[in-house]
mmCIF file of C-alpha atoms in Angstrom:
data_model
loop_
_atom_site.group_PDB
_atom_site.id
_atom_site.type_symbol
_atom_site.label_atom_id
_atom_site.label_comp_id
_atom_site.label_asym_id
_atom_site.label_seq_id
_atom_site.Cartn_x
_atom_site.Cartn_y
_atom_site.Cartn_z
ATOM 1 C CA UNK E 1 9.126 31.379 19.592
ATOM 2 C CA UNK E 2 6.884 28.743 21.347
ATOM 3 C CA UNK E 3 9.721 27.442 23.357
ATOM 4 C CA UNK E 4 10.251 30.870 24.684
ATOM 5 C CA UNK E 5 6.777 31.399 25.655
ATOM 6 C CA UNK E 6 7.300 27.916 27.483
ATOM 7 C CA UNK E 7 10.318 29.680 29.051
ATOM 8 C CA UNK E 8 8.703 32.179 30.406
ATOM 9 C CA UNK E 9 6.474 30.019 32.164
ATOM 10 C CA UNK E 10 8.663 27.970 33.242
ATOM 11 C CA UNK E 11 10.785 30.370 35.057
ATOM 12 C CA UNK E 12 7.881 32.681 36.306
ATOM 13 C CA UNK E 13 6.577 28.731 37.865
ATOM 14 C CA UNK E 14 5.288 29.543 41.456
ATOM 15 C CA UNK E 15 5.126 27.027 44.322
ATOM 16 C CA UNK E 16 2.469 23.980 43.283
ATOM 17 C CA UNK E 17 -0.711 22.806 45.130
ATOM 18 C CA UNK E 18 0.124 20.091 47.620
ATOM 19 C CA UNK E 19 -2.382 17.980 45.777
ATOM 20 C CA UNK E 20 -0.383 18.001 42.532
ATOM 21 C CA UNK E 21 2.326 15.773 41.699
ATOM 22 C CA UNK E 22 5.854 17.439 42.341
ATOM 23 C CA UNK E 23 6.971 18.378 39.364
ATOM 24 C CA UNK E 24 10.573 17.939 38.139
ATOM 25 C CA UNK E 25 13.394 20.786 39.524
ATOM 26 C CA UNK E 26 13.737 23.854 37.555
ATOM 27 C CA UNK E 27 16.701 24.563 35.371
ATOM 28 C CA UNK E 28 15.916 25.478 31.815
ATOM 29 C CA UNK E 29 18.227 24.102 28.651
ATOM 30 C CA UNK E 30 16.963 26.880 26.452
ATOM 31 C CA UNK E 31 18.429 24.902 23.751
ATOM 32 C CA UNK E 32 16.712 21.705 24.415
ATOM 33 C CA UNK E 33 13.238 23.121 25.852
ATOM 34 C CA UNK E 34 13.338 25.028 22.166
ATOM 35 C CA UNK E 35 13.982 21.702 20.161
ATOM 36 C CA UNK E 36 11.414 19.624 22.040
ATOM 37 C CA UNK E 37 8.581 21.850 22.320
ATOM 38 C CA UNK E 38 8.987 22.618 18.422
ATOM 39 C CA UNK E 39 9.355 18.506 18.259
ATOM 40 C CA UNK E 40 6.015 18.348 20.436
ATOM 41 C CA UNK E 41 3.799 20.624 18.014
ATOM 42 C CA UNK E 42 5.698 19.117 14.807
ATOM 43 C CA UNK E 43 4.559 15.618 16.194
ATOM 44 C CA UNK E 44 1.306 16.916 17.000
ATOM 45 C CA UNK E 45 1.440 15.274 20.697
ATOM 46 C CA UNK E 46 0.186 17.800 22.254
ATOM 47 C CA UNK E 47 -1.993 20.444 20.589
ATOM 48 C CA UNK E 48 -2.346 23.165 22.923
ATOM 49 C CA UNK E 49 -0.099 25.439 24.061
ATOM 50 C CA UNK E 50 -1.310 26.155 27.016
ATOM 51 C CA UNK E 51 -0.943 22.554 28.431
ATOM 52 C CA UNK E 52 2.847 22.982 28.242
ATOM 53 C CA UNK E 53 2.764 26.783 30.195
ATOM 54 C CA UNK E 54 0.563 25.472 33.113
ATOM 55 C CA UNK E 55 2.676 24.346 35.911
ATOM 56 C CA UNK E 56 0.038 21.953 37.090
ATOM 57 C CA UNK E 57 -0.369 19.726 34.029
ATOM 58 C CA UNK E 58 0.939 16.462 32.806
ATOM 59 C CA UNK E 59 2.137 17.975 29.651
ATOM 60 C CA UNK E 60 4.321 20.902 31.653
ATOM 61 C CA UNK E 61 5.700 18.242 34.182
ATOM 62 C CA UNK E 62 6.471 15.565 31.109
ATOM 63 C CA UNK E 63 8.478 18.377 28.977
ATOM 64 C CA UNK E 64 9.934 19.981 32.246
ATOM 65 C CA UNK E 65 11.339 16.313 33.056
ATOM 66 C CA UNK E 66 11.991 15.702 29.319
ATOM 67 C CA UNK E 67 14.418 18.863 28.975
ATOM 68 C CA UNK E 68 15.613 18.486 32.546
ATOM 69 C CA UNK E 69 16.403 15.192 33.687
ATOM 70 C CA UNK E 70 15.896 12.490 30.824
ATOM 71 C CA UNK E 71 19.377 11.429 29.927
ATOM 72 C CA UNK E 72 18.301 10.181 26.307
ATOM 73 C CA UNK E 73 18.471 13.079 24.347
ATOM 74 C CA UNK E 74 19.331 13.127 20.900
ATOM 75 C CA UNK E 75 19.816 16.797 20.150
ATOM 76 C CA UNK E 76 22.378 17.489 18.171
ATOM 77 C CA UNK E 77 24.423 21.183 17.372
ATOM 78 C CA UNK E 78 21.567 21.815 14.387
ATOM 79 C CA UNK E 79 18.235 21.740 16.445
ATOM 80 C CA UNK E 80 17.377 18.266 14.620
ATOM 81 C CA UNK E 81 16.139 15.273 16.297
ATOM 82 C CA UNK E 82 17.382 12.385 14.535
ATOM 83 C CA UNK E 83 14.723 10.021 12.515
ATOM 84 C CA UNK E 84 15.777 6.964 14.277
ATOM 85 C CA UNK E 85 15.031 8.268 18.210
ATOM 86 C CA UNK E 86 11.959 10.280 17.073
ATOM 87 C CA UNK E 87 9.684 7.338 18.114
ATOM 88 C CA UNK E 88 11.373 6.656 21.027
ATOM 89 C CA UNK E 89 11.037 10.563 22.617
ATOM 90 C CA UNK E 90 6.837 9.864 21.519
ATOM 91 C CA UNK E 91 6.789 7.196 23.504
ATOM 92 C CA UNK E 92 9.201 8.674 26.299
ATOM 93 C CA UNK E 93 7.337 11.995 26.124
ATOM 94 C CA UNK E 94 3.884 10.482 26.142
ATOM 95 C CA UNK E 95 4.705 7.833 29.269
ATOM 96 C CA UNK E 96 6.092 10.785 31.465
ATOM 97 C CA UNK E 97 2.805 12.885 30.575
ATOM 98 C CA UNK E 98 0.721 9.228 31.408
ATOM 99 C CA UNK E 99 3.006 9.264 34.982
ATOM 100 C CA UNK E 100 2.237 13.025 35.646
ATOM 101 C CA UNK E 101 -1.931 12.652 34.413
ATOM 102 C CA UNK E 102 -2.314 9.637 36.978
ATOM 103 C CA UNK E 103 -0.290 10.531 40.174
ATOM 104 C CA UNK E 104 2.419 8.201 39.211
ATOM 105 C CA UNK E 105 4.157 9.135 42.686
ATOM 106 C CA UNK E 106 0.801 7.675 44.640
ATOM 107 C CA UNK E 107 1.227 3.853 42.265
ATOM 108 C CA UNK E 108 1.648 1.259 44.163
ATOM 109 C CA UNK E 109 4.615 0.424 42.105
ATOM 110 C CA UNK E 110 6.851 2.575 40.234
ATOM 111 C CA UNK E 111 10.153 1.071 39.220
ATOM 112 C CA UNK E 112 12.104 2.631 36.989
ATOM 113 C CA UNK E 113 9.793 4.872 35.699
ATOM 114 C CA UNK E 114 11.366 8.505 34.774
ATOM 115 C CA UNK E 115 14.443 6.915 35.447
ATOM 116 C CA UNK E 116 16.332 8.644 33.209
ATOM 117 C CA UNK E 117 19.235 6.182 32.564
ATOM 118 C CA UNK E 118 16.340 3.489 31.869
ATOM 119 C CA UNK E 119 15.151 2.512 28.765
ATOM 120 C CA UNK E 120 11.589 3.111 28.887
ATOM 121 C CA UNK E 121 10.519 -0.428 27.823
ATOM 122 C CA UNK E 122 11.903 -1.400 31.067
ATOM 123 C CA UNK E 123 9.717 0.375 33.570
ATOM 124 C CA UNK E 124 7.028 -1.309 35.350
ATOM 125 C CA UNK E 125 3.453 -2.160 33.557
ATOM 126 C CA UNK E 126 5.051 -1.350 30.183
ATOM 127 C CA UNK E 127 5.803 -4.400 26.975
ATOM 128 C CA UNK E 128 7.071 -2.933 24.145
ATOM 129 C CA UNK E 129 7.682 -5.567 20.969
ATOM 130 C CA UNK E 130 10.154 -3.725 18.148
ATOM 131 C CA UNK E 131 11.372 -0.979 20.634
ATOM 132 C CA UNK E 132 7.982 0.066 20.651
ATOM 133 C CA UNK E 133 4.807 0.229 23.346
ATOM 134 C CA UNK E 134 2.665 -1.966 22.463
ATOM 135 C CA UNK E 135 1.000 -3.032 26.567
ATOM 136 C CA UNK E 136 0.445 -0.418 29.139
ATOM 137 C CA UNK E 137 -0.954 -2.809 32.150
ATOM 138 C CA UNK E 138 -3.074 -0.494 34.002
ATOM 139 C CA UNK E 139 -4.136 -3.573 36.438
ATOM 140 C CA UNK E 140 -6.326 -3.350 39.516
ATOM 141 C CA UNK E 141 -4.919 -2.372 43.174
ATOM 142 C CA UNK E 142 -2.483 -0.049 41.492
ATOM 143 C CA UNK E 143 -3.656 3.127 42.725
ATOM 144 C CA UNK E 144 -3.326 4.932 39.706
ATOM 145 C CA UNK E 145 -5.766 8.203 39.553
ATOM 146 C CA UNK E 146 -6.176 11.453 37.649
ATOM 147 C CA UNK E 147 -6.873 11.044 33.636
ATOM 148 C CA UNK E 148 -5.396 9.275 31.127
ATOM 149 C CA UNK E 149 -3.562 11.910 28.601
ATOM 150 C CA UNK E 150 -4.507 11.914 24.818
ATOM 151 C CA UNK E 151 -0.601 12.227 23.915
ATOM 152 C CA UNK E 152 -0.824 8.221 24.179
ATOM 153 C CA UNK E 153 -2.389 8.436 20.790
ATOM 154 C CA UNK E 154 0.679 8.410 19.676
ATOM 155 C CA UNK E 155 2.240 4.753 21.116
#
């Protein structure tokens, strides 16, 4: 299964270049690393596989914090995300990728961002209108770097 394959990377995960944002601790939720990497391709957020087995990108830190640490999971006992919180895990999934691609631990400002217990349209720099994004302010003096990640196609 692809969430296996994502397993296996994640638990063969060796120590990370200094230069790399941290990513998030490892304990693996087979259960909910299955249902959100099948929810990832499904959603066609991220189209490579590879992206979410290498421990240095966005995409591997955004799931591993996804599965991990994000408190707003709607799983339930059938491997179905719900319709109504399927936007909101695009937009969660796709800001945590944005924080990983541009050294979100190096912004001047990050409050509240992969809080877990936050709703994502309060973290800094973000306006949402409908419990949607709609305003990412990327601003000057913020010291954001690295790329910006083509899952935000999909705010």
């Amino acid at each position: 299964t692809i969430g296996g394959a994502v397993a296996g990377a994640l638990l063969s995960r060796s120590g990370g270049d200094d230069n790399k944002t941290e990513s998030p601790p490892i304990f693996i939720n087979p259960y909910r690393l299955e249902v959100m990497t099948k929810f990832i391709f499904e959603e066609n957020i991220t189209s490579r596989a590879d992206l979410l087995e290498d421990t240095t990108s966005p995409q591997y830190n955004a799931l591993l914090w996804f599965v991990n640490v994000d408190k707003r999971r709607p799983f339930n006992e059938t491997s179905v995300i719900h319709d109504n919180w399927r936007k909101m895990l695009l937009d969660r999934y796709a800001l945590a990728t944005l924080y990983y691609a541009t050294e979100g631990d190096a912004w001047i400002s990050a409050r509240h961002w992969l809080d877990s217990e936050k709703y994502h349209c309060d973290w800094d720099y973000i306006t949402c209108a409908f419990d949607r994004v709609t305003i990412i302010d990327t601003g000057s003096g913020r010291n954001w770097g690295g790329t910006i990640p083509s899952e935000l196609k999909v705010l």
